[in-house]
Amino acid sequence: MSGVGGLNSVERAARLLALVLERAPRTPEDLRAQLDLVEPELAPLLAALERHGLVATDAGGAYVRPGPAALRFARAEVARGELVEHSRASLRRLADESGETVNLMVPTAGGTEAIAQEDGRHLLGTTSWIGRDVPDHASGAGKVFLAYGAAAIAPRLARLTDRTIVDRAALEAELQTVRDRGYATLVDELEPGLSVVAAPVFDAGGRVVAALAISGPTARLPAHRLALLGRVAIEQAHAVSQRLGYRGALEDALAARAPAGRP
């Protein structure tokens, strides 16, 4: 497809997908009427969207519904929205108590990403982390996800080691420390002058699905203050976990270990 005809086909495919996502199931007859198409024009559009998992048809082709890719996206957005809503009070509490920037972090395919942020009272160190993809080995939250099995640790460790980004034995030892004390720290690793402390958020099934991370200038966050904020972060992360349905005690969260077979 090219030229005006190609653009017209793209526009029709986009409108077709919008109709299916707006209300489902739809019949092919309904879709043809809505898009003002004749019968031979609808089939290739449906086939292209179905190949990419955006729509699905039943065995007889009588109905069209959102496909698996569209459903995965919808579920992910709902899950993120729920996480943000349940984390708002704790993000604000941590920002007020620490004076530093606080983020709600989630694992991504290549690292970690902030999906919510509360700024502290200090101007120095305030920056927006929303939408940034940060490597897990250079992220306090990333170390939490690796330590508690929220990230696929084996292939990531292999990748990092192959690229000589980190020393595998040193990272594995650090992940054990994260599990032992219940929070991760990062000092001048992502960039000089930046320190972070992060604690895990558990869902109702006891899986780590997010982390609360406090970040600020290393000059304001020496080791003893990181340790203090680590405990505060654990308490607020536990509060979020409870809102998500986690029923373990705070001591259980502190003593949590990675799944069997992971370091």
CSV table of C-alpha atoms in Angstrom, one decimal:
chain,number,residue,atom,x,y,z
A,1,MET,CA,0.0,0.0,0.0
A,2,SER,CA,1.3,3.5,-0.9
A,3,GLY,CA,0.2,7.0,-1.7
A,4,VAL,CA,-3.4,8.1,-0.9
A,5,GLY,CA,-4.7,4.5,-1.1
A,6,GLY,CA,-2.2,3.4,1.5
A,7,LEU,CA,-3.0,6.2,3.9
A,8,ASN,CA,-6.7,5.5,3.4
A,9,SER,CA,-6.1,1.8,4.4
A,10,VAL,CA,-4.2,2.8,7.5
A,11,GLU,CA,-7.0,5.2,8.5
A,12,ARG,CA,-9.6,2.5,7.9
A,13,ALA,CA,-7.6,0.0,10.0
A,14,ALA,CA,-7.3,2.5,12.8
A,15,ARG,CA,-11.0,3.3,12.8
A,16,LEU,CA,-11.7,-0.5,12.7
A,17,LEU,CA,-9.6,-1.1,15.8
A,18,ALA,CA,-11.2,1.9,17.6
A,19,LEU,CA,-14.7,0.4,16.9
A,20,VAL,CA,-13.8,-3.0,18.2
A,21,LEU,CA,-12.2,-1.5,21.4
A,22,GLU,CA,-15.2,0.8,21.9
A,23,ARG,CA,-17.7,-2.0,22.0
A,24,ALA,CA,-17.3,-5.7,21.6
A,25,PRO,CA,-18.2,-8.2,20.2
A,26,ARG,CA,-18.9,-6.7,16.8
A,27,THR,CA,-20.2,-8.4,13.7
A,28,PRO,CA,-18.4,-8.0,10.4
A,29,GLU,CA,-21.7,-6.6,9.0
A,30,ASP,CA,-21.8,-3.9,11.7
A,31,LEU,CA,-18.1,-3.0,11.0
A,32,ARG,CA,-18.6,-2.8,7.3
A,33,ALA,CA,-21.6,-0.5,7.8
A,34,GLN,CA,-19.7,1.7,10.2
A,35,LEU,CA,-16.7,2.1,7.9
A,36,ASP,CA,-18.7,2.2,4.7
A,37,LEU,CA,-16.8,-0.8,3.2
A,38,VAL,CA,-17.8,-3.5,0.8
A,39,GLU,CA,-17.2,-7.1,1.8
A,40,PRO,CA,-13.8,-7.7,0.1
A,41,GLU,CA,-12.3,-4.6,1.8
A,42,LEU,CA,-12.9,-5.7,5.4
A,43,ALA,CA,-11.2,-9.1,5.3
A,44,PRO,CA,-7.6,-7.8,4.8
A,45,LEU,CA,-7.9,-5.2,7.4
A,46,LEU,CA,-9.1,-7.7,10.0
A,47,ALA,CA,-6.4,-10.1,8.9
A,48,ALA,CA,-3.7,-7.5,9.5
A,49,LEU,CA,-5.0,-6.5,12.9
A,50,GLU,CA,-5.4,-10.2,13.9
A,51,ARG,CA,-1.8,-11.1,12.9
A,52,HIS,CA,-0.6,-8.5,15.4
A,53,GLY,CA,-3.0,-9.6,18.2
A,54,LEU,CA,-5.0,-6.4,18.1
A,55,VAL,CA,-8.3,-8.1,17.2
A,56,ALA,CA,-9.6,-11.7,17.3
A,57,THR,CA,-12.4,-13.4,15.5
A,58,ASP,CA,-14.3,-16.6,16.6
A,59,ALA,CA,-14.0,-19.8,14.6
A,60,GLY,CA,-16.8,-19.0,12.3
A,61,GLY,CA,-15.8,-15.3,11.8
A,62,ALA,CA,-19.2,-14.2,13.1
A,63,TYR,CA,-17.9,-11.9,15.8
A,64,VAL,CA,-14.8,-9.6,16.2
A,65,ARG,CA,-13.3,-8.9,19.7
A,66,PRO,CA,-10.2,-7.2,21.1
A,67,GLY,CA,-7.2,-9.4,20.6
A,68,PRO,CA,-4.6,-10.7,23.1
A,69,ALA,CA,-2.2,-7.8,22.6
A,70,ALA,CA,-4.9,-5.2,23.2
A,71,LEU,CA,-6.1,-7.1,26.3
A,72,ARG,CA,-2.6,-7.3,27.7
A,73,PHE,CA,-2.2,-3.5,27.3
A,74,ALA,CA,-5.6,-2.8,28.9
A,75,ARG,CA,-4.8,-5.1,31.9
A,76,ALA,CA,-1.3,-3.5,32.3
A,77,GLU,CA,-2.8,0.0,32.3
A,78,VAL,CA,-5.5,-1.0,34.9
A,79,ALA,CA,-2.8,-2.6,37.1
A,80,ARG,CA,-0.6,0.5,36.9
A,81,GLY,CA,-3.6,2.8,37.6
A,82,GLU,CA,-4.4,0.7,40.7
A,83,LEU,CA,-0.8,0.8,41.9
A,84,VAL,CA,-0.6,4.6,41.5
A,85,GLU,CA,-3.9,5.1,43.4
A,86,HIS,CA,-2.9,2.9,46.3
A,87,SER,CA,0.5,4.5,46.5
A,88,ARG,CA,-0.4,8.2,46.5
A,89,ALA,CA,-0.7,8.6,50.3
A,90,SER,CA,2.6,6.8,51.0
A,91,LEU,CA,4.5,8.7,48.3
A,92,ARG,CA,3.4,12.0,49.9
A,93,ARG,CA,4.3,10.7,53.3
A,94,LEU,CA,7.8,9.7,52.3
A,95,ALA,CA,8.3,13.0,50.4
A,96,ASP,CA,7.2,15.0,53.5
A,97,GLU,CA,9.3,13.0,55.9
A,98,SER,CA,12.5,12.8,53.8
A,99,GLY,CA,12.3,16.1,52.0
A,100,GLU,CA,13.5,14.2,48.9
A,101,THR,CA,12.0,13.1,45.6
A,102,VAL,CA,9.9,9.9,45.9
A,103,ASN,CA,8.9,7.6,43.0
A,104,LEU,CA,6.7,4.6,42.4
A,105,MET,CA,8.8,2.3,40.3
A,106,VAL,CA,7.8,-0.8,38.2
A,107,PRO,CA,9.9,-3.4,36.3
A,108,THR,CA,10.1,-3.1,32.5
A,109,ALA,CA,11.6,-5.4,29.9
A,110,GLY,CA,14.9,-3.6,30.1
A,111,GLY,CA,15.0,-2.2,33.6
A,112,THR,CA,12.7,0.0,35.7
A,113,GLU,CA,10.4,2.9,35.1
A,114,ALA,CA,8.8,5.5,37.3
A,115,ILE,CA,5.0,5.7,37.0
A,116,ALA,CA,4.3,8.3,39.8
A,117,GLN,CA,6.3,10.9,41.6
A,118,GLU,CA,6.1,13.2,44.6
A,119,ASP,CA,8.6,16.0,44.9
A,120,GLY,CA,10.2,16.9,48.3
A,121,ARG,CA,10.8,20.3,49.7
A,122,HIS,CA,14.4,20.7,48.4
A,123,LEU,CA,15.0,22.3,45.0
A,124,LEU,CA,18.4,20.6,44.5
A,125,GLY,CA,17.9,17.1,43.3
A,126,THR,CA,14.3,17.6,42.1
A,127,THR,CA,13.8,16.1,38.6
A,128,SER,CA,11.1,14.2,36.8
A,129,TRP,CA,11.7,10.5,36.5
A,130,ILE,CA,8.4,9.7,35.0
A,131,GLY,CA,8.7,7.5,31.9
A,132,ARG,CA,12.5,7.1,32.1
A,133,ASP,CA,13.8,3.6,31.5
A,134,VAL,CA,16.6,3.0,34.0
A,135,PRO,CA,18.9,-0.1,33.9
A,136,ASP,CA,18.1,-2.4,36.7
A,137,HIS,CA,21.7,-2.8,37.9
A,138,ALA,CA,22.0,1.0,38.2
A,139,SER,CA,18.6,1.5,39.9
A,140,GLY,CA,17.7,1.1,43.6
A,141,ALA,CA,14.3,-0.3,42.5
A,142,GLY,CA,16.0,-2.5,39.9
A,143,LYS,CA,18.1,-4.1,42.6
A,144,VAL,CA,14.9,-4.7,44.6
A,145,PHE,CA,13.2,-6.4,41.5
A,146,LEU,CA,16.3,-8.6,40.9
A,147,ALA,CA,16.6,-9.5,44.6
A,148,TYR,CA,13.0,-10.5,45.0
A,149,GLY,CA,12.5,-12.2,41.7
A,150,ALA,CA,10.2,-9.6,40.1
A,151,ALA,CA,12.7,-9.4,37.2
A,152,ALA,CA,13.9,-12.4,35.3
A,153,ILE,CA,17.3,-12.5,37.0
A,154,ALA,CA,19.1,-15.3,35.3
A,155,PRO,CA,19.1,-13.9,31.7
A,156,ARG,CA,19.7,-10.3,33.0
A,157,LEU,CA,22.7,-11.4,35.0
A,158,ALA,CA,24.0,-13.3,32.0
A,159,ARG,CA,23.5,-10.2,29.8
A,160,LEU,CA,25.2,-7.9,32.2
A,161,THR,CA,28.1,-10.2,32.8
A,162,ASP,CA,28.6,-10.8,29.0
A,163,ARG,CA,28.7,-7.1,28.5
A,164,THR,CA,31.1,-6.7,31.5
A,165,ILE,CA,28.8,-4.0,32.9
A,166,VAL,CA,28.9,-5.5,36.4
A,167,ASP,CA,30.7,-8.2,38.3
A,168,ARG,CA,28.2,-11.1,38.7
A,169,ALA,CA,29.5,-12.3,42.0
A,170,ALA,CA,29.5,-8.8,43.5
A,171,LEU,CA,25.9,-8.1,42.2
A,172,GLU,CA,24.6,-11.5,43.6
A,173,ALA,CA,26.2,-10.6,47.0
A,174,GLU,CA,24.5,-7.2,46.9
A,175,LEU,CA,21.1,-8.8,46.1
A,176,GLN,CA,21.5,-11.0,49.1
A,177,THR,CA,22.1,-7.9,51.2
A,178,VAL,CA,19.0,-6.3,49.8
A,179,ARG,CA,17.0,-9.4,50.9
A,180,ASP,CA,18.6,-9.5,54.3
A,181,ARG,CA,17.8,-5.9,55.2
A,182,GLY,CA,14.6,-5.4,53.2
A,183,TYR,CA,15.7,-2.4,51.0
A,184,ALA,CA,18.3,-1.5,48.4
A,185,THR,CA,20.6,1.4,48.2
A,186,LEU,CA,22.4,3.1,45.3
A,187,VAL,CA,25.2,5.6,45.8
A,188,ASP,CA,26.9,7.4,42.9
A,189,GLU,CA,26.2,4.5,40.5
A,190,LEU,CA,23.6,5.8,38.1
A,191,GLU,CA,25.4,9.1,38.1
A,192,PRO,CA,27.9,10.9,40.5
A,193,GLY,CA,26.2,12.7,43.3
A,194,LEU,CA,22.9,10.7,43.2
A,195,SER,CA,21.8,8.3,46.0
A,196,VAL,CA,18.7,6.2,46.2
A,197,VAL,CA,17.0,3.9,48.7
A,198,ALA,CA,14.2,1.6,47.6
A,199,ALA,CA,11.8,-0.9,49.3
A,200,PRO,CA,9.6,-3.6,47.7
A,201,VAL,CA,5.8,-3.4,47.3
A,202,PHE,CA,4.1,-6.8,47.5
A,203,ASP,CA,0.7,-7.8,45.9
A,204,ALA,CA,-1.9,-10.0,47.4
A,205,GLY,CA,-0.1,-13.1,46.3
A,206,GLY,CA,3.2,-12.0,48.0
A,207,ARG,CA,4.9,-11.1,44.7
A,208,VAL,CA,7.0,-7.9,44.4
A,209,VAL,CA,5.2,-5.7,41.8
A,210,ALA,CA,6.7,-2.3,42.5
A,211,ALA,CA,9.1,-0.3,44.7
A,212,LEU,CA,9.0,3.0,46.5
A,213,ALA,CA,12.3,4.8,45.9
A,214,ILE,CA,13.6,7.9,47.6
A,215,SER,CA,16.3,9.8,45.7
A,216,GLY,CA,18.4,12.9,46.3
A,217,PRO,CA,22.0,14.3,46.3
A,218,THR,CA,24.6,12.1,48.0
A,219,ALA,CA,25.7,15.0,50.1
A,220,ARG,CA,22.3,15.0,51.8
A,221,LEU,CA,22.0,11.2,52.0
A,222,PRO,CA,25.1,9.7,53.8
A,223,ALA,CA,25.1,6.1,54.8
A,224,HIS,CA,23.4,6.6,58.2
A,225,ARG,CA,20.5,8.7,56.6
A,226,LEU,CA,20.1,6.1,53.9
A,227,ALA,CA,19.7,3.4,56.6
A,228,LEU,CA,17.1,5.6,58.4
A,229,LEU,CA,15.2,6.3,55.2
A,230,GLY,CA,15.4,2.6,54.3
A,231,ARG,CA,13.3,1.7,57.3
A,232,VAL,CA,10.8,4.4,56.6
A,233,ALA,CA,10.6,3.3,53.0
A,234,ILE,CA,9.9,-0.3,54.1
A,235,GLU,CA,7.1,0.8,56.4
A,236,GLN,CA,5.4,2.9,53.7
A,237,ALA,CA,5.9,0.2,51.0
A,238,HIS,CA,4.3,-2.2,53.4
A,239,ALA,CA,1.3,0.1,53.8
A,240,VAL,CA,0.9,0.1,50.0
A,241,SER,CA,1.2,-3.7,50.0
A,242,GLN,CA,-1.6,-4.0,52.5
A,243,ARG,CA,-3.8,-1.8,50.3
A,244,LEU,CA,-3.1,-4.2,47.4
A,245,GLY,CA,-4.3,-7.1,49.5
A,246,TYR,CA,-1.0,-8.3,51.0
A,247,ARG,CA,-1.7,-9.9,54.4
A,248,GLY,CA,1.8,-10.6,55.6
A,249,ALA,CA,3.1,-8.8,58.7
A,250,LEU,CA,5.7,-6.1,58.3
A,251,GLU,CA,8.2,-8.6,59.7
A,252,ASP,CA,7.3,-11.0,57.0
A,253,ALA,CA,8.0,-8.4,54.4
A,254,LEU,CA,11.4,-7.7,55.9
A,255,ALA,CA,12.2,-11.4,56.0
A,256,ALA,CA,11.0,-12.2,52.5
A,257,ARG,CA,13.3,-14.1,50.2
A,258,ALA,CA,13.6,-14.6,46.5
A,259,PRO,CA,11.8,-17.7,45.0
A,260,ALA,CA,13.7,-21.0,45.2
A,261,GLY,CA,16.4,-21.3,42.5
A,262,ARG,CA,17.2,-17.6,42.5
A,263,PRO,CA,20.1,-16.2,44.5
